[in-house]
Tab-separated table of C-alpha atoms and ligand atoms in Angstrom:
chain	number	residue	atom	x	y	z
W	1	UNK	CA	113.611	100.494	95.743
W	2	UNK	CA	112.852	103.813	94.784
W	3	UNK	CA	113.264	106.477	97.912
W	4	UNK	CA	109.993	108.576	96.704
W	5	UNK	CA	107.854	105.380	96.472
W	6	UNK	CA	109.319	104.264	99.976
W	7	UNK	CA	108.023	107.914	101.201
W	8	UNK	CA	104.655	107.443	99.558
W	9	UNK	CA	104.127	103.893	101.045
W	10	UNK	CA	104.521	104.999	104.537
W	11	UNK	CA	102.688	108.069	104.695
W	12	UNK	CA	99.666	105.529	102.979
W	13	UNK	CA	99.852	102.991	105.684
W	14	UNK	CA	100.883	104.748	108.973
W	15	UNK	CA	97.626	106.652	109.514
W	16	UNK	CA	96.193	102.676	109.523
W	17	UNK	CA	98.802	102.459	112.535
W	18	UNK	CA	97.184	104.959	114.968
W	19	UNK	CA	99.318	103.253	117.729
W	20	UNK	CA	102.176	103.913	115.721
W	21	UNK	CA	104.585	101.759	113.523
W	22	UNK	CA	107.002	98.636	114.342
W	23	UNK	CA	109.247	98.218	111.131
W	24	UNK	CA	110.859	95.124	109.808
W	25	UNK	CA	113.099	95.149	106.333
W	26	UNK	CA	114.117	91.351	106.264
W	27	UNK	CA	115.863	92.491	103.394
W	28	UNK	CA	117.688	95.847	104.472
W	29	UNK	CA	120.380	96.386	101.403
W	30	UNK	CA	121.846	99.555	101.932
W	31	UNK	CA	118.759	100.911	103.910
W	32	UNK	CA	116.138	102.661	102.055
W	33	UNK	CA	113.538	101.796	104.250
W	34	UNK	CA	115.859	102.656	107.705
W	35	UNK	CA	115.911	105.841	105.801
W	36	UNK	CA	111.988	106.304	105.695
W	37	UNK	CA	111.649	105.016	109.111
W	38	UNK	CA	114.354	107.361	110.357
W	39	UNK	CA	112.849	110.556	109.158
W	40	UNK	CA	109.296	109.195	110.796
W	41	UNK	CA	110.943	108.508	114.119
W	42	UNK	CA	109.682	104.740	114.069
W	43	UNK	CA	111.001	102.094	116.047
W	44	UNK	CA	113.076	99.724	112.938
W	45	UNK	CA	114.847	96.202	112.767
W	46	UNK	CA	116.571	95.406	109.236
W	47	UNK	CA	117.961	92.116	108.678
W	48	UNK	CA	120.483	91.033	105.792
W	49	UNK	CA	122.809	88.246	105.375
W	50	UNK	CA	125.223	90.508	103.756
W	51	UNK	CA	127.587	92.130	106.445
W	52	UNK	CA	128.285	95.148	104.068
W	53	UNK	CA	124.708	95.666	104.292
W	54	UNK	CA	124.748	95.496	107.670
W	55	UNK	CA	127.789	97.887	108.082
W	56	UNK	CA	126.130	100.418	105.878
W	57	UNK	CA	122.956	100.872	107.619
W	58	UNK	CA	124.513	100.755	111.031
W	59	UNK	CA	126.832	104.248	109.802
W	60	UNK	CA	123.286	105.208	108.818
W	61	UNK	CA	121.595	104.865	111.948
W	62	UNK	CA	124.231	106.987	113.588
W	63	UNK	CA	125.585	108.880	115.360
W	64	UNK	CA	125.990	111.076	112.835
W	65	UNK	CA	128.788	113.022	113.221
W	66	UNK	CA	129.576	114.260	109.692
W	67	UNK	CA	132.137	116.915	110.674
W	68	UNK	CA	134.233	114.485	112.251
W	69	UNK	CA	134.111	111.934	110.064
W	70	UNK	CA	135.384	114.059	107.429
W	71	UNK	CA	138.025	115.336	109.314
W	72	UNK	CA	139.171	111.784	110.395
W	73	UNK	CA	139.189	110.530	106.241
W	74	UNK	CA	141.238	113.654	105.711
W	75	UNK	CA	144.017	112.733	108.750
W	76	UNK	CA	143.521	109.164	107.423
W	77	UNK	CA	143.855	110.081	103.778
W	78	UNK	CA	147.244	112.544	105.451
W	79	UNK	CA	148.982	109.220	107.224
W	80	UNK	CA	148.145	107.042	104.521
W	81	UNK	CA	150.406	109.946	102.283
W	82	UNK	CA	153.019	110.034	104.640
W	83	UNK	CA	153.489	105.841	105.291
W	84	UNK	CA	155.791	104.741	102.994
W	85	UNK	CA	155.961	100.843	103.962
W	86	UNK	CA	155.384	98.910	101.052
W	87	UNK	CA	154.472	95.481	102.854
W	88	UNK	CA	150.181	94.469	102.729
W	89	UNK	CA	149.663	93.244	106.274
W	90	UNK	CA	147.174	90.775	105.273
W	91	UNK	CA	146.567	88.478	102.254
W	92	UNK	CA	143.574	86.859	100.591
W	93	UNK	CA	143.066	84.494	97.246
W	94	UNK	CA	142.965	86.510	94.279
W	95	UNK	CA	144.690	89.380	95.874
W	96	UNK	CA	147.304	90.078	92.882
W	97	UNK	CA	144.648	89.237	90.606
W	98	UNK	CA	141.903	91.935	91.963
W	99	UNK	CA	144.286	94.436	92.657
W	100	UNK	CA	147.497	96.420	90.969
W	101	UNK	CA	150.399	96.367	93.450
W	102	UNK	CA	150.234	100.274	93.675
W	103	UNK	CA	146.925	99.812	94.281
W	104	UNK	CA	146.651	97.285	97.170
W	105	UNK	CA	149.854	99.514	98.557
W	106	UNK	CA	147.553	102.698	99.077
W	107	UNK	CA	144.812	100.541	100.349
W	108	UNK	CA	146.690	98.988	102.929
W	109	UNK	CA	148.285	102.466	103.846
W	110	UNK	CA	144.329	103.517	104.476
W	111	UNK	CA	143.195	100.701	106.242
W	112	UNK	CA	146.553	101.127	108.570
W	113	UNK	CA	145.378	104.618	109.487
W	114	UNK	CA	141.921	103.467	110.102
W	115	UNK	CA	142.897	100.784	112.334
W	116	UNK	CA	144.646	103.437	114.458
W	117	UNK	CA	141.096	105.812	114.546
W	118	UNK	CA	140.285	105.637	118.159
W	119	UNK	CA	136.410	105.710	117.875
W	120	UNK	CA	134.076	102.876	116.721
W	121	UNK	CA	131.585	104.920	115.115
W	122	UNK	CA	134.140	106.697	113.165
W	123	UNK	CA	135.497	103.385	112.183
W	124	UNK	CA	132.865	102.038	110.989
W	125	UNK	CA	132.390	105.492	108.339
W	126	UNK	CA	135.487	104.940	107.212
W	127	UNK	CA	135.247	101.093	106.392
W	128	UNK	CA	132.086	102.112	104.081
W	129	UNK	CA	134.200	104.746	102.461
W	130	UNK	CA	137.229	102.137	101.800
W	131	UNK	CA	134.563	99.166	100.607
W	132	UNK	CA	133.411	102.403	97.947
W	133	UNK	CA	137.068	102.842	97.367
W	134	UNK	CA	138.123	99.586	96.426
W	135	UNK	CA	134.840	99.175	94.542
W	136	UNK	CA	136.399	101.728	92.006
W	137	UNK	CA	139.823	100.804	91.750
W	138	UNK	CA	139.838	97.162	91.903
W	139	UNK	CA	140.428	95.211	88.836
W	140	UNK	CA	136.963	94.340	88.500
W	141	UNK	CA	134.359	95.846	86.121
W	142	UNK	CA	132.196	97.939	88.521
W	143	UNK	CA	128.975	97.954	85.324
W	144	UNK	CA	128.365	94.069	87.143
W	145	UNK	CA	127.582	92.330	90.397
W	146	UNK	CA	129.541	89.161	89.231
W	147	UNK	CA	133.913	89.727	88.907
W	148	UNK	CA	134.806	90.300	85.732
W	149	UNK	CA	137.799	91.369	84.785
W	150	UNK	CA	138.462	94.689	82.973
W	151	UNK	CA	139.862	95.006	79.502
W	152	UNK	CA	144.136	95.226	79.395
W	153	UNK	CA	143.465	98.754	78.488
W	154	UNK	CA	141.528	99.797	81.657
W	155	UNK	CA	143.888	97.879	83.637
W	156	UNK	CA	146.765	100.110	82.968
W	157	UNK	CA	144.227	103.199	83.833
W	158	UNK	CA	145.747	105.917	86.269
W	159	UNK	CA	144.537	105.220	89.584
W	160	UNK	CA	144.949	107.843	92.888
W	161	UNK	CA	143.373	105.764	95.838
W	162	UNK	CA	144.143	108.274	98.360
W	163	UNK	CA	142.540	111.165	96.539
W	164	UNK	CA	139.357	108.564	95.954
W	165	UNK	CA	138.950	107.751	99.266
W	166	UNK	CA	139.013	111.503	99.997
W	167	UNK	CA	136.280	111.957	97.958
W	168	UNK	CA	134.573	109.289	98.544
W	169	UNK	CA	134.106	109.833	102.140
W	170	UNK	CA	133.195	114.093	101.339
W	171	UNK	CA	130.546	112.606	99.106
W	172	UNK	CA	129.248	110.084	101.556
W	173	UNK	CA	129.170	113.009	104.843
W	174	UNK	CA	127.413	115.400	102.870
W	175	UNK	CA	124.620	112.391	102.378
W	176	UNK	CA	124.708	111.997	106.234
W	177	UNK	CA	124.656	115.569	107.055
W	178	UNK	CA	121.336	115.556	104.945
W	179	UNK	CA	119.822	112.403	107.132
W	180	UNK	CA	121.084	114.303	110.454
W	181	UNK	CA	119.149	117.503	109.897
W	182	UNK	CA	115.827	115.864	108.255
W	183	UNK	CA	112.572	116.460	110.077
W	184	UNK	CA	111.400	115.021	112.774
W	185	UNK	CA	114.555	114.193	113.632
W	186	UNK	CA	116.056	117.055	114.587
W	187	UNK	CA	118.771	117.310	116.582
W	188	UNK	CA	119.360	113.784	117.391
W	189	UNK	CA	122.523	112.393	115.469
W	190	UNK	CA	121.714	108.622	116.479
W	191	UNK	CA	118.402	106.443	115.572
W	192	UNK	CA	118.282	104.497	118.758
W	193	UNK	CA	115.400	102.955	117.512
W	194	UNK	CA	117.285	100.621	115.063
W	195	UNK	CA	117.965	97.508	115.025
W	196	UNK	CA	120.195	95.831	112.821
W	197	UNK	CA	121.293	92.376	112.490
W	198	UNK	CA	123.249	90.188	110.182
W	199	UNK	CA	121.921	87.036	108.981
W	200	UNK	CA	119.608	84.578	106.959
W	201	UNK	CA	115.869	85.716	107.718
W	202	UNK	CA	114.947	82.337	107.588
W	203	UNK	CA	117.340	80.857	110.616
W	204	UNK	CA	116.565	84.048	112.351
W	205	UNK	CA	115.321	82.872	115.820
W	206	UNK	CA	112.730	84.432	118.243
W	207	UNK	CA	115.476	87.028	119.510
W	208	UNK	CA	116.122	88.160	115.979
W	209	UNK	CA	111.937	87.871	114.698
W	210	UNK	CA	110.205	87.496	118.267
W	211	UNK	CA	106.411	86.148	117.440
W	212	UNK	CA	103.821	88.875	116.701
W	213	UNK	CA	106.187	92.149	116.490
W	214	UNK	CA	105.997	94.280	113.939
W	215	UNK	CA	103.185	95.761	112.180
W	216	UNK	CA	104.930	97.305	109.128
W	217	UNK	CA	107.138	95.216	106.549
W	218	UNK	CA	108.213	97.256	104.089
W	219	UNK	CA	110.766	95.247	101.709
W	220	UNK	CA	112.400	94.627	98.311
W	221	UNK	CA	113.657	90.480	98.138
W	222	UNK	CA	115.847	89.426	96.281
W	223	UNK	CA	114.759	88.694	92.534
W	224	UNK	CA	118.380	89.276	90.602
W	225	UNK	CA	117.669	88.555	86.757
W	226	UNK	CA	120.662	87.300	86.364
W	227	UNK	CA	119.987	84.040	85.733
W	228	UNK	CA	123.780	82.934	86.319
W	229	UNK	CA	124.292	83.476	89.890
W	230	UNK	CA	122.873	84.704	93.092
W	231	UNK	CA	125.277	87.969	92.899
W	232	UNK	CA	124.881	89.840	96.706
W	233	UNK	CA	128.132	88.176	98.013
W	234	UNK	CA	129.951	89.130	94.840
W	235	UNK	CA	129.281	92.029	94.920
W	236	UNK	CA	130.636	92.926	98.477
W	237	UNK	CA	133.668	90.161	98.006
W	238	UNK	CA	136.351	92.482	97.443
W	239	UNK	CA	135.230	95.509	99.392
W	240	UNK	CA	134.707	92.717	102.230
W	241	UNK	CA	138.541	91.765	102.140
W	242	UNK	CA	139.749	94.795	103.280
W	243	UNK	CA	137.870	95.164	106.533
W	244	UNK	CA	139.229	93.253	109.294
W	245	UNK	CA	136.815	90.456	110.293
W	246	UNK	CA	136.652	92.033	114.021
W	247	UNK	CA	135.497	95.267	112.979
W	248	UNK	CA	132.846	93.827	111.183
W	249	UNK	CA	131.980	92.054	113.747
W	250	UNK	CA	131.348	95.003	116.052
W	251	UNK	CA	128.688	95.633	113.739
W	252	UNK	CA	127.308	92.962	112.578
W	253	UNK	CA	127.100	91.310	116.194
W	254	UNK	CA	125.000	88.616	116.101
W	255	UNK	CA	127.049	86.736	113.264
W	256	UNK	CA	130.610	86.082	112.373
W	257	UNK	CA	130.918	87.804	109.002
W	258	UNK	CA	130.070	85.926	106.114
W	259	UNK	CA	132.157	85.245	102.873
W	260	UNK	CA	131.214	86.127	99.497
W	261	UNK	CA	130.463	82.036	98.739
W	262	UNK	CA	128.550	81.923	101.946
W	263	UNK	CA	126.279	84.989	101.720
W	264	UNK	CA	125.641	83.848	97.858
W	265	UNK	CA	124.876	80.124	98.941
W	266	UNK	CA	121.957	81.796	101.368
W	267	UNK	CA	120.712	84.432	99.738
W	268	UNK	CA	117.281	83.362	98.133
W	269	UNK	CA	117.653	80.808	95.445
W	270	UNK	CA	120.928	79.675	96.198
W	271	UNK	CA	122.470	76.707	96.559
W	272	UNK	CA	121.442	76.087	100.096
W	273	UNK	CA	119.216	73.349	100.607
W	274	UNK	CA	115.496	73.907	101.847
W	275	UNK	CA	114.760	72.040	105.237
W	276	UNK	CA	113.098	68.524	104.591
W	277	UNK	CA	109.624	68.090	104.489
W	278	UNK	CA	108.060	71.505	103.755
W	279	UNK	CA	105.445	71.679	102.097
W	280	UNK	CA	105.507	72.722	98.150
W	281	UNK	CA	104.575	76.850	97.724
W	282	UNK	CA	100.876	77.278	96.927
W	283	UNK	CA	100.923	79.016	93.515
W	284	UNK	CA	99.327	78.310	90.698
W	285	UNK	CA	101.036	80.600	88.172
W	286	UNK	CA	104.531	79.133	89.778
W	287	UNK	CA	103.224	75.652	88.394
W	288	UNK	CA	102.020	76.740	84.991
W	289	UNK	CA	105.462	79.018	84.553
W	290	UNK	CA	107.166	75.314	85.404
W	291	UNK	CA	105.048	73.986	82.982
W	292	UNK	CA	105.821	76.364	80.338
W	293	UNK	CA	109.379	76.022	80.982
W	294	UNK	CA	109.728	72.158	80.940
W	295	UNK	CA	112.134	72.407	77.753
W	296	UNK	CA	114.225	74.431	79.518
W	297	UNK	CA	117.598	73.072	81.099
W	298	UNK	CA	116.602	71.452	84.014
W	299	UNK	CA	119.122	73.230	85.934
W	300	UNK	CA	117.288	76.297	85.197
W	301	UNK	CA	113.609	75.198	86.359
W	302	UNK	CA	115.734	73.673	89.375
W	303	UNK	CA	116.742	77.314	90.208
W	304	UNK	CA	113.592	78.704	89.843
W	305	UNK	CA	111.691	76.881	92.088
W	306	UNK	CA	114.401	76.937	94.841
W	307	UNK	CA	113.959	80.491	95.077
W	308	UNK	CA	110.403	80.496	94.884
W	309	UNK	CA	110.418	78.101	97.795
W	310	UNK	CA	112.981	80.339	99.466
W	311	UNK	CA	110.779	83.481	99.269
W	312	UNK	CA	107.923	81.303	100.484
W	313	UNK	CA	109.795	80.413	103.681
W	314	UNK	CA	110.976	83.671	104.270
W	315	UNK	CA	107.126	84.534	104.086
W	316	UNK	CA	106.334	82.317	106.819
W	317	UNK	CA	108.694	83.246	109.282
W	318	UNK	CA	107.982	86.876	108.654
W	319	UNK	CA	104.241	86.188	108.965
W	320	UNK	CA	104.939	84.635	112.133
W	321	UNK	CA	106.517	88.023	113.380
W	322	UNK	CA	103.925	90.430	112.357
W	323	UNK	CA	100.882	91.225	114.481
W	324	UNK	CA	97.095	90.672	113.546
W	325	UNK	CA	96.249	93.628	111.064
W	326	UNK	CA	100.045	94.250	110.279
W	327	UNK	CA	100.224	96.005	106.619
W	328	UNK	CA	103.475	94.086	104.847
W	329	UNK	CA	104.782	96.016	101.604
W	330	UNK	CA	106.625	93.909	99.121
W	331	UNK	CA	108.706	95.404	95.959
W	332	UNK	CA	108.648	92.678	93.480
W	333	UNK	CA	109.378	92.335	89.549
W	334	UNK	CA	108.812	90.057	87.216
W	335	UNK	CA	111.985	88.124	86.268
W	336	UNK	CA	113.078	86.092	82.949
W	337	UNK	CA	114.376	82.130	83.096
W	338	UNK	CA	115.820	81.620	79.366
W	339	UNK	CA	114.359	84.277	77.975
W	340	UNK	CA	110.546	83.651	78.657
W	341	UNK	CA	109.027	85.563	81.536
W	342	UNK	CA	108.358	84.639	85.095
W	343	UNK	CA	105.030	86.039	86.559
W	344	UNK	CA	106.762	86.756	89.953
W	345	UNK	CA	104.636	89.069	91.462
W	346	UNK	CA	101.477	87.001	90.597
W	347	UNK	CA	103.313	83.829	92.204
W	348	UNK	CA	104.227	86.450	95.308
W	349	UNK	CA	100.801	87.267	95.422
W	350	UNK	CA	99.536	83.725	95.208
W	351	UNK	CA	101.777	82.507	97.864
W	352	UNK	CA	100.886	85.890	100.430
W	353	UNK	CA	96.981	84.682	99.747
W	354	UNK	CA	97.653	80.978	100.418
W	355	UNK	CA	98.863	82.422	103.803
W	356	UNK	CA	96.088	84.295	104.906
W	357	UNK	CA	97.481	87.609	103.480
W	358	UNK	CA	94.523	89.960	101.583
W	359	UNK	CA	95.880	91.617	98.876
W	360	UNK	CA	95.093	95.732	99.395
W	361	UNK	CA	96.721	97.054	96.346
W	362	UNK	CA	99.653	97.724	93.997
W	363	UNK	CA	102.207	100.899	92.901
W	364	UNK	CA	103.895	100.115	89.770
W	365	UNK	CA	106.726	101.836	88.738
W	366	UNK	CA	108.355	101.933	85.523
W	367	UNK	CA	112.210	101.119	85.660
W	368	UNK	CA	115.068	103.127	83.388
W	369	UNK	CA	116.262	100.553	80.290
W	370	UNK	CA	119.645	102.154	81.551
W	371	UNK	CA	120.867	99.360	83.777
W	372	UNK	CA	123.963	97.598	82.511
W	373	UNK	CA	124.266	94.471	82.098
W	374	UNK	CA	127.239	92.006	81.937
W	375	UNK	CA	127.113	90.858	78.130
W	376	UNK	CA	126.692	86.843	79.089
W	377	UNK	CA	123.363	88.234	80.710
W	378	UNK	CA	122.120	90.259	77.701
W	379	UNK	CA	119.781	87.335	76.636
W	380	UNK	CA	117.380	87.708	79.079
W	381	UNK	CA	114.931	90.523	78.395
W	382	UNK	CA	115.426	93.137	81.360
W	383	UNK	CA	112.956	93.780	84.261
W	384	UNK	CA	110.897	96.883	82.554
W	385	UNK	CA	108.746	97.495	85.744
W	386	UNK	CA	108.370	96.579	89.439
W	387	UNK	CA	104.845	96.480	92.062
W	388	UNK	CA	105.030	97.884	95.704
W	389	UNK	CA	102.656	95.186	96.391
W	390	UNK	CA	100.273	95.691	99.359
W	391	UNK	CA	98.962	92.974	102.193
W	392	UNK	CA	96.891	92.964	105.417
W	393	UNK	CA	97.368	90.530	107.976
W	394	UNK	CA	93.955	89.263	109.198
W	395	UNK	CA	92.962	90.733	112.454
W	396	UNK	CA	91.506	87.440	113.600
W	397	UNK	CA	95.183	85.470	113.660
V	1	LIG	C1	116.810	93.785	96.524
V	1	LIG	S1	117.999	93.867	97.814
V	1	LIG	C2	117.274	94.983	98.967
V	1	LIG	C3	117.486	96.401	98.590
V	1	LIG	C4	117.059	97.353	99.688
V	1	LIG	N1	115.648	97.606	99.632
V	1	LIG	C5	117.833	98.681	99.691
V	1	LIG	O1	117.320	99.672	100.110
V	1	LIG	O2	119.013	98.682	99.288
V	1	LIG	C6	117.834	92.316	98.592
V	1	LIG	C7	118.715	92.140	99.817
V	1	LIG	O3	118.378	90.885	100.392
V	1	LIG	C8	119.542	90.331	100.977
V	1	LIG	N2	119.306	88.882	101.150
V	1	LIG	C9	119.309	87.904	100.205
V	1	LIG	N3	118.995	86.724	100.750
V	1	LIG	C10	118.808	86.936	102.079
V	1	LIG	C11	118.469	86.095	103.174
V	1	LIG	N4	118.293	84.790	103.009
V	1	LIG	N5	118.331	86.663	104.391
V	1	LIG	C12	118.539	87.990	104.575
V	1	LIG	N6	118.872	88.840	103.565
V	1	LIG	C13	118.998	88.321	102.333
V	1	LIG	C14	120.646	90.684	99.998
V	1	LIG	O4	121.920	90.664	100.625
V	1	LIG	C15	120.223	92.088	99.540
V	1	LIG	O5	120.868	93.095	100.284
């Protein structure tokens, strides 16, 4: 979701919100939308079932105190230099696989000086600088969500973790320092007006999405085209294993952090089985695309409509949070299933009509061809363009 469209979307819809604006993200990521809600003072609740989401939007929303979270990384990056145990602390599967021993040495040297950091907020900057950190020097290609190994050549590739996470975490305050001086929020270092929680919008109960709440969604779903796997817990996996499952807590409060198989399995068109007995999504271009695609593996249609009906039910219960008149914003692409295209923002639009939803508009925007993309993926034709797809609740609900 691109920051300037985000920007453009809410200073289109808020003057419709004389009263002011009640945000929902159901699908936070790493925050754009906090960010645009941030700088417009507006009361915010982002959900994700991804606690590195989580964790990355709750250093966002503060307090911001950039100064002394670099000078913590530096007296972290200091004791991690001056700890010379060799031993790892912890373990996990695939640990000698994912990381060089002189690699997962330094890393647990950092995450040992973390642990000692007295303050929580601090903390928490720090575990979003390692997660960056081991991002890089894992084994794993970085150019894909999915682990792939990296060639015997890039293995052997000098590595200095310490200096990385140094950097890392100079690169990520100056970011901060920018979101603590924006306009209108001045002088406040902590957006008390977010709310952040980790977990499946579709078990959310009425704590999480009370009934008739917000008046602004502004999201982007889900809608990987990579047709192989539903990649938001592999991409945190590793990242994941090096942050102690009580600290993320903290943040994530409501829910016991996830793992990678777990946050894949829920994410929209995983493997998670839709409740009995709702009723099939009300598009028509889902059931010619199905049509159109009956030669296809039927593993593949299978996967399709699962997420389809996901989105759908994550439709409903955000519906059933939103107020009469509420204006919900939904970034959508189209997507490819064995090479032949998927009309998905048609069938998002379909399904947002069948609900009561009118349709007020659309911004396209044209994506960069400069993605990667893992080479057993290069089949599918990429995503060239997205809609900011706009919807009006009826007032009469
Ligand atoms: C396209 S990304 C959102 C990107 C976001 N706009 C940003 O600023 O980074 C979709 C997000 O939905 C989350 N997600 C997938 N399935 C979910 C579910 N069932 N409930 C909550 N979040 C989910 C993923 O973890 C991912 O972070």
């Amino acid at each position: 979701m691109a920051p300037s469209v985000q920007s453009a979307i809410f200073d289109a819809v808020l003057p419709a919100l004389p009263d002011g604006a009640a945000v929902l993200d159901p699908f936070v990521g790493s925050g754009i939308t906090l960010d645009a809600a941030r700088l417009r003072s507006l009361e915010f609740t982002g959900i994700d079932i991804n606690p590195l989401a989580v964790l990355i939007c709750a250093v966002k929303a503060g307090p911001l105190r950039c100064a002394e979270f670099l000078c913590s990384a530096r007296s972290v990056g200091l004791a991690a230099r001056f700890d010379s145990r060799v031993g790892l602390d912890h373990e996990f599967a695939g640990l000698e696989k994912w990381f060089r021993h002189d690699v997962a040495t330094d890393l647990a040297r950092l995450r040992r000086a973390i642990l000692d950091v007295d303050d929580d907020a601090t903390r928490d900057f720090l575990w979003v600088c390692i997660a960056e950190t081991v991002r890089n020097v894992s084994n794993s290609r970085i150019s894909t969500y999915k682990l792939h190994i990296r060639l015997p050549h890039e293995l052997r590739r000098p590595l200095r973790v310490i200096d990385f996470f140094e950097a890392v975490a100079e690169s990520f305050t100056e970011q901060l320092a920018e979101h603590a001086s924006a306009p209108p929020d001045s002088g406040r270092d902590h957006y008390r007006m977010a709310r952040l929680v980790c977990g499946d919008v579709r078990a959310a109960d009425r704590t999480v999405l009370p009934p008739r709440s917000f008046n602004l969604v502004i999201t982007s779903p889900p809608y990987g085209d990579n047709y192989t796997t539903v990649p938001y817990g592999q991409a945190s996996y590793l990242p994941l294993h090096w942050i102690p499952a009580s600290e993320l807590a903290r943040t994530t409060k409501s829910l016991h952090p996830t793992t990678a198989y777990e946050t894949d399995k829920g994410s929209l068109g995983g493997s998670m089985k839709a409740p009995p007995g709702r009723p099939p999504p009300e598009s028509e271009a889902l059931a010619v695309t199905l049509q159109l695609l009956s030669g296809e593996p039927a593993k593949r249609i299978k996967r399709l409509r699962r997420f389809v009906e996901d989105l759908d039910h994550c439709l409903e219960r955000i519906i059933e949070a939103c107020v009469p008149g509420a204006v919900l914003v939904w970034t959508i692409g189209d997507r490819h299933v064995g090479g032949r295209p998927v009309p998905l923002r048609q069938i998002f639009s379909e399904l947002a009509v069948s609900r009561g939803l009118s349709k007020k508009g659309a911004i396209n925007r044209v994506l960069s061809p400069n993605r990667r993309m893992a080479p057993r993926n290069r089949h599918a034709p990429r995503m060239s363009s997205e809609d900011s797809l706009v919807f009006v609740m009826p007032t009469d609900r």
